[in-house]
Coordinates of C-alpha atoms and ligand atoms in Angstrom, one line a residue:
M23 CA 95.4 92.6 98.8
K24 CA 95.2 94.0 102.3
V25 CA 98.2 95.9 103.8
Y26 CA 98.7 96.6 107.5
I27 CA 100.8 99.6 108.5
S28 CA 102.2 99.6 112.1
V29 CA 103.3 103.1 113.0
D30 CA 105.6 104.5 115.7
M31 CA 106.8 108.0 116.0
E32 CA 110.5 108.0 117.0
G33 CA 111.6 106.9 113.6
I34 CA 109.6 109.4 111.6
T35 CA 111.4 111.8 109.2
G36 CA 112.6 114.9 111.1
V37 CA 111.9 113.5 114.6
A38 CA 114.9 113.7 117.0
V39 CA 113.9 115.0 120.5
K40 CA 111.4 114.2 123.2
A41 CA 109.3 117.4 122.7
Q42 CA 108.4 116.0 119.3
V43 CA 107.0 112.7 120.6
V44 CA 105.2 113.8 123.8
E45 CA 101.8 115.6 123.8
G46 CA 101.7 119.2 125.0
H47 CA 104.6 120.6 123.1
A48 CA 104.4 122.8 120.0
A49 CA 107.1 120.6 118.4
Y50 CA 104.8 117.6 118.9
E51 CA 102.0 119.2 116.8
R52 CA 104.5 119.7 114.0
A53 CA 105.8 116.1 114.3
R54 CA 102.3 114.7 114.0
R55 CA 102.2 116.2 110.5
F56 CA 105.6 114.7 109.7
M57 CA 104.2 111.3 110.9
T58 CA 101.1 111.6 108.7
N59 CA 103.3 112.6 105.8
D60 CA 105.5 109.5 106.1
I61 CA 102.4 107.3 106.4
N62 CA 100.6 108.8 103.4
A63 CA 103.7 108.0 101.3
A64 CA 103.5 104.3 102.4
V65 CA 99.7 104.2 101.8
A66 CA 100.1 105.7 98.3
G67 CA 102.9 103.2 97.4
A68 CA 100.7 100.4 98.6
F69 CA 97.8 101.4 96.4
D70 CA 100.1 102.1 93.5
A71 CA 101.2 98.4 93.7
G72 CA 97.7 97.0 93.8
A73 CA 96.6 97.1 97.5
T74 CA 92.8 97.0 97.9
E75 CA 92.7 97.9 101.5
V76 CA 95.2 99.6 103.8
V77 CA 94.8 99.7 107.6
V78 CA 97.0 102.1 109.6
N79 CA 97.6 101.4 113.3
D80 CA 98.8 104.3 115.5
G81 CA 101.3 102.6 117.8
H82 CA 103.0 105.5 119.7
F83 CA 102.3 106.4 123.3
T84 CA 98.7 107.7 123.5
M85 CA 98.1 106.0 120.1
T86 CA 96.1 109.1 119.0
N87 CA 99.0 110.9 117.2
I88 CA 98.1 110.5 113.5
L89 CA 96.1 113.4 112.0
L90 CA 93.0 111.8 110.6
E91 CA 92.1 114.9 108.8
D92 CA 95.3 114.7 106.7
L93 CA 95.4 110.9 106.3
D94 CA 95.0 109.5 102.8
P95 CA 91.2 109.0 102.5
R96 CA 91.7 105.5 101.1
A97 CA 93.2 104.3 104.4
R98 CA 91.5 103.3 107.6
L99 CA 92.9 104.1 111.0
I100 CA 93.1 102.2 114.3
T101 CA 93.4 104.8 117.0
G102 CA 93.3 104.9 120.8
R103 CA 94.3 102.6 123.6
N104 CA 94.5 100.2 125.4
K105 CA 95.2 97.7 122.6
H106 CA 96.2 94.3 123.8
L107 CA 98.4 93.7 120.8
A108 CA 99.7 97.3 121.0
Q109 CA 101.5 98.2 117.8
M110 CA 100.0 95.1 116.0
E111 CA 96.4 95.5 117.1
G112 CA 93.9 94.4 114.5
L113 CA 96.3 92.3 112.5
D114 CA 95.0 89.0 111.3
S115 CA 95.7 86.4 108.6
S116 CA 93.7 88.2 106.0
Y117 CA 96.6 90.6 105.4
A118 CA 99.2 90.1 102.7
A119 CA 102.0 92.3 104.2
V120 CA 102.9 94.4 107.2
F121 CA 104.8 97.7 106.8
Y122 CA 106.6 99.3 109.8
V123 CA 106.7 103.1 109.5
G124 CA 108.6 105.3 111.9
Y125 CA 110.3 102.5 113.9
H126 CA 113.3 103.0 116.2
A127 CA 116.2 100.9 117.4
S128 CA 116.2 99.0 120.7
V129 CA 117.4 100.5 124.0
G130 CA 121.1 100.9 124.2
T131 CA 121.8 101.1 120.5
A132 CA 124.6 103.6 120.0
N133 CA 123.7 106.8 118.3
A134 CA 120.2 105.6 117.5
V135 CA 117.5 108.3 117.7
I136 CA 115.4 108.0 120.9
N137 CA 116.5 104.4 121.3
H138 CA 114.3 102.4 123.7
T139 CA 112.3 99.2 123.9
Y140 CA 108.6 99.9 124.6
L141 CA 109.2 101.9 127.8
G142 CA 111.7 104.7 127.8
K143 CA 112.4 105.0 131.5
A144 CA 111.6 101.5 132.9
V145 CA 113.2 98.9 130.6
R146 CA 116.9 98.2 130.3
E147 CA 116.6 95.2 127.9
I148 CA 114.1 92.7 126.6
R149 CA 115.2 89.3 125.5
R150 CA 113.3 86.9 123.4
N151 CA 114.4 83.3 123.8
G152 CA 117.7 84.5 125.3
R153 CA 118.6 87.2 122.8
A154 CA 118.1 91.0 123.1
A155 CA 115.2 92.0 120.8
S156 CA 113.8 95.3 119.4
E157 CA 110.2 96.2 119.1
A158 CA 110.4 95.5 115.4
E159 CA 111.6 92.0 116.1
I160 CA 109.1 91.3 118.9
N161 CA 106.2 92.6 116.9
S162 CA 107.3 90.5 113.9
G163 CA 106.5 87.4 115.9
I164 CA 102.8 88.6 116.0
A165 CA 102.9 88.9 112.2
G166 CA 104.4 85.4 112.1
H167 CA 101.7 84.1 114.2
F168 CA 99.2 85.2 111.6
G169 CA 101.3 84.1 108.7
V170 CA 102.0 87.6 107.4
P171 CA 105.5 88.8 106.3
I172 CA 107.1 92.1 107.2
A173 CA 107.7 93.8 103.9
L174 CA 109.0 97.3 104.7
I175 CA 110.6 99.3 107.5
T176 CA 111.3 103.0 107.7
G177 CA 113.3 104.7 110.4
D178 CA 116.8 105.9 111.2
D179 CA 119.8 104.0 109.9
K180 CA 120.2 102.0 113.2
A181 CA 116.6 100.9 113.3
V182 CA 116.8 99.7 109.7
A183 CA 120.1 97.9 110.2
E184 CA 118.8 96.2 113.4
A185 CA 115.6 95.1 111.8
T186 CA 117.0 93.9 108.5
A187 CA 119.6 91.9 110.4
V188 CA 116.9 89.7 111.7
L189 CA 114.1 90.0 109.1
G190 CA 116.3 89.7 106.1
N191 CA 116.4 91.7 102.9
I192 CA 113.0 93.4 103.2
E193 CA 112.4 96.9 101.7
S194 CA 113.6 99.7 103.9
V195 CA 114.0 103.5 103.9
V196 CA 116.6 105.3 106.0
V197 CA 114.8 108.6 106.6
K198 CA 117.5 110.0 108.9
R199 CA 121.0 109.1 110.3
G200 CA 121.2 109.0 114.1
L201 CA 124.1 111.1 115.4
D202 CA 123.2 110.8 119.1
R203 CA 120.1 109.6 121.1
Y204 CA 118.6 113.1 120.4
V205 CA 120.3 114.2 117.2
A206 CA 119.5 113.2 113.7
N207 CA 120.7 114.2 110.2
T208 CA 117.3 114.0 108.5
L209 CA 115.9 114.0 105.0
T210 CA 113.2 116.5 104.2
L211 CA 109.6 115.5 104.3
Q212 CA 109.3 115.6 100.5
A213 CA 112.5 113.7 99.9
S214 CA 111.6 110.9 102.3
A215 CA 108.0 110.7 100.9
V216 CA 109.4 109.9 97.5
L217 CA 111.6 107.2 98.8
I218 CA 108.9 105.7 101.1
R219 CA 106.3 105.6 98.3
E220 CA 108.8 103.8 95.9
A221 CA 109.9 101.3 98.6
A222 CA 106.3 100.5 99.5
Q223 CA 105.6 99.7 95.8
R224 CA 108.6 97.5 95.6
A225 CA 107.7 95.8 98.9
L226 CA 104.3 94.6 97.6
K227 CA 105.8 93.6 94.3
R228 CA 108.4 91.5 96.1
V229 CA 106.1 90.3 98.9
K230 CA 106.4 86.6 98.0
E231 CA 110.2 86.8 98.6
F232 CA 109.8 87.7 102.3
P233 CA 109.7 84.9 104.8
V234 CA 107.0 84.8 107.4
P235 CA 108.8 85.5 110.7
R236 CA 107.7 82.5 112.7
V237 CA 109.2 82.1 116.2
P238 CA 109.9 78.6 117.6
S239 CA 107.5 77.5 120.4
P240 CA 107.6 77.9 123.4
V241 CA 108.6 81.5 123.5
T242 CA 110.2 83.2 126.6
F243 CA 110.4 86.9 127.1
E244 CA 112.7 88.2 129.8
I245 CA 112.5 91.8 130.9
D246 CA 115.4 93.6 132.6
F247 CA 113.7 96.5 134.3
M248 CA 115.6 99.6 135.5
S249 CA 114.6 99.0 139.1
T250 CA 113.7 96.2 141.5
A251 CA 110.2 97.8 142.2
E252 CA 109.1 97.3 138.6
A253 CA 110.2 93.7 138.5
A254 CA 108.6 92.9 141.9
I255 CA 105.2 94.3 141.1
T256 CA 104.8 92.1 138.0
T257 CA 105.0 89.0 140.2
L258 CA 101.4 89.7 141.2
F259 CA 100.7 87.7 138.1
P260 CA 101.2 84.1 139.0
T261 CA 102.8 83.1 135.7
V262 CA 105.6 85.7 136.0
E263 CA 108.9 84.3 137.1
L264 CA 111.3 86.4 139.0
R265 CA 114.8 85.5 137.7
G266 CA 116.8 88.3 139.3
P267 CA 116.3 91.4 141.4
R268 CA 115.3 93.4 138.3
T269 CA 114.6 90.5 135.9
V270 CA 111.3 88.7 135.2
A271 CA 110.3 86.1 132.6
V272 CA 107.1 84.9 130.9
T273 CA 106.8 81.8 128.8
D274 CA 104.0 80.4 126.6
H275 CA 103.6 78.1 123.7
D276 CA 101.3 80.6 122.0
Y277 CA 103.1 83.7 120.8
L278 CA 100.1 86.0 121.3
K279 CA 99.7 84.8 124.9
A280 CA 103.4 85.3 125.5
F281 CA 103.3 88.8 124.0
K282 CA 100.3 89.7 126.1
A283 CA 102.0 88.5 129.2
L284 CA 105.1 90.6 128.3
Y285 CA 102.9 93.6 127.6
G286 CA 101.0 93.2 130.8
C287 CA 104.3 93.2 132.7
L288 CA 105.4 96.4 130.9
V289 CA 102.1 98.1 131.7
L290 CA 102.1 97.1 135.3
G291 CA 105.8 97.7 135.8
N292 CA 105.5 101.2 134.3
T293 CA 103.0 102.2 137.0
V294 CA 105.7 102.1 139.7
A295 CA 108.6 103.5 137.6
D296 CA 109.9 106.7 139.2
E297 CA 110.7 109.9 137.4
I298 CA 114.0 110.3 139.3
F299 CA 115.0 106.9 140.5
G300 CA 113.8 104.9 137.4
Ligands
ZN429 ZN1 107.0 105.3 120.1

């Protein structure tokens, strides 16, 4: 039984502020240890419940955050970028389950720790088939494409509530409560590790209960960028449709192609995002 663990950083135990999730800060170096601690708990729970192989994908920013030297030696790590499937790179139909570790709520979610959707400064909202969607929800369509269920999510209370509202009664661990975009009431590392390990075990025991999150075809992603410049530059791609001064859309019958088009728009749009004007 193979398990795939998709990891982000903003929903990790103890993480609340920007200095913890951006390279070059002392707080970041500590937060990398927090991240590896949460992951190791999920890896341990997976092996407790009969996993034979666990692959961890580092999905935050530089995608080189996880401390390999401290990672459970039974796991393998997908590290570095660029990855065309981003936080789901390397997933295929051979896996029995996906775990989300350290996930965060979508941009604009009240009191959700470092709430954003893919790009902190350039994206105001992303909609999938007309409805605002989080990274957890958008990534779940990739799992659905490969026929793999999402079995576990860890993050703050808002991220867990948002994801379970669309993914159903999957296993979850609230590792902190969001009090503001940059304030959390957090569990300790040891306390959350116990909860994550237990939830990971239950997730694999219950895995047959969880639906595969398939998305009806065709799928359309709409991006509301923060500025007109970001939207305009993405129309260099001929399949990108400008739907408003700041809004673009991509559509495809194949979820992976639609996701890659979305991701391409985000990568390109971000290159013209301005530090002050957005
Ligand atoms: Zn992140």
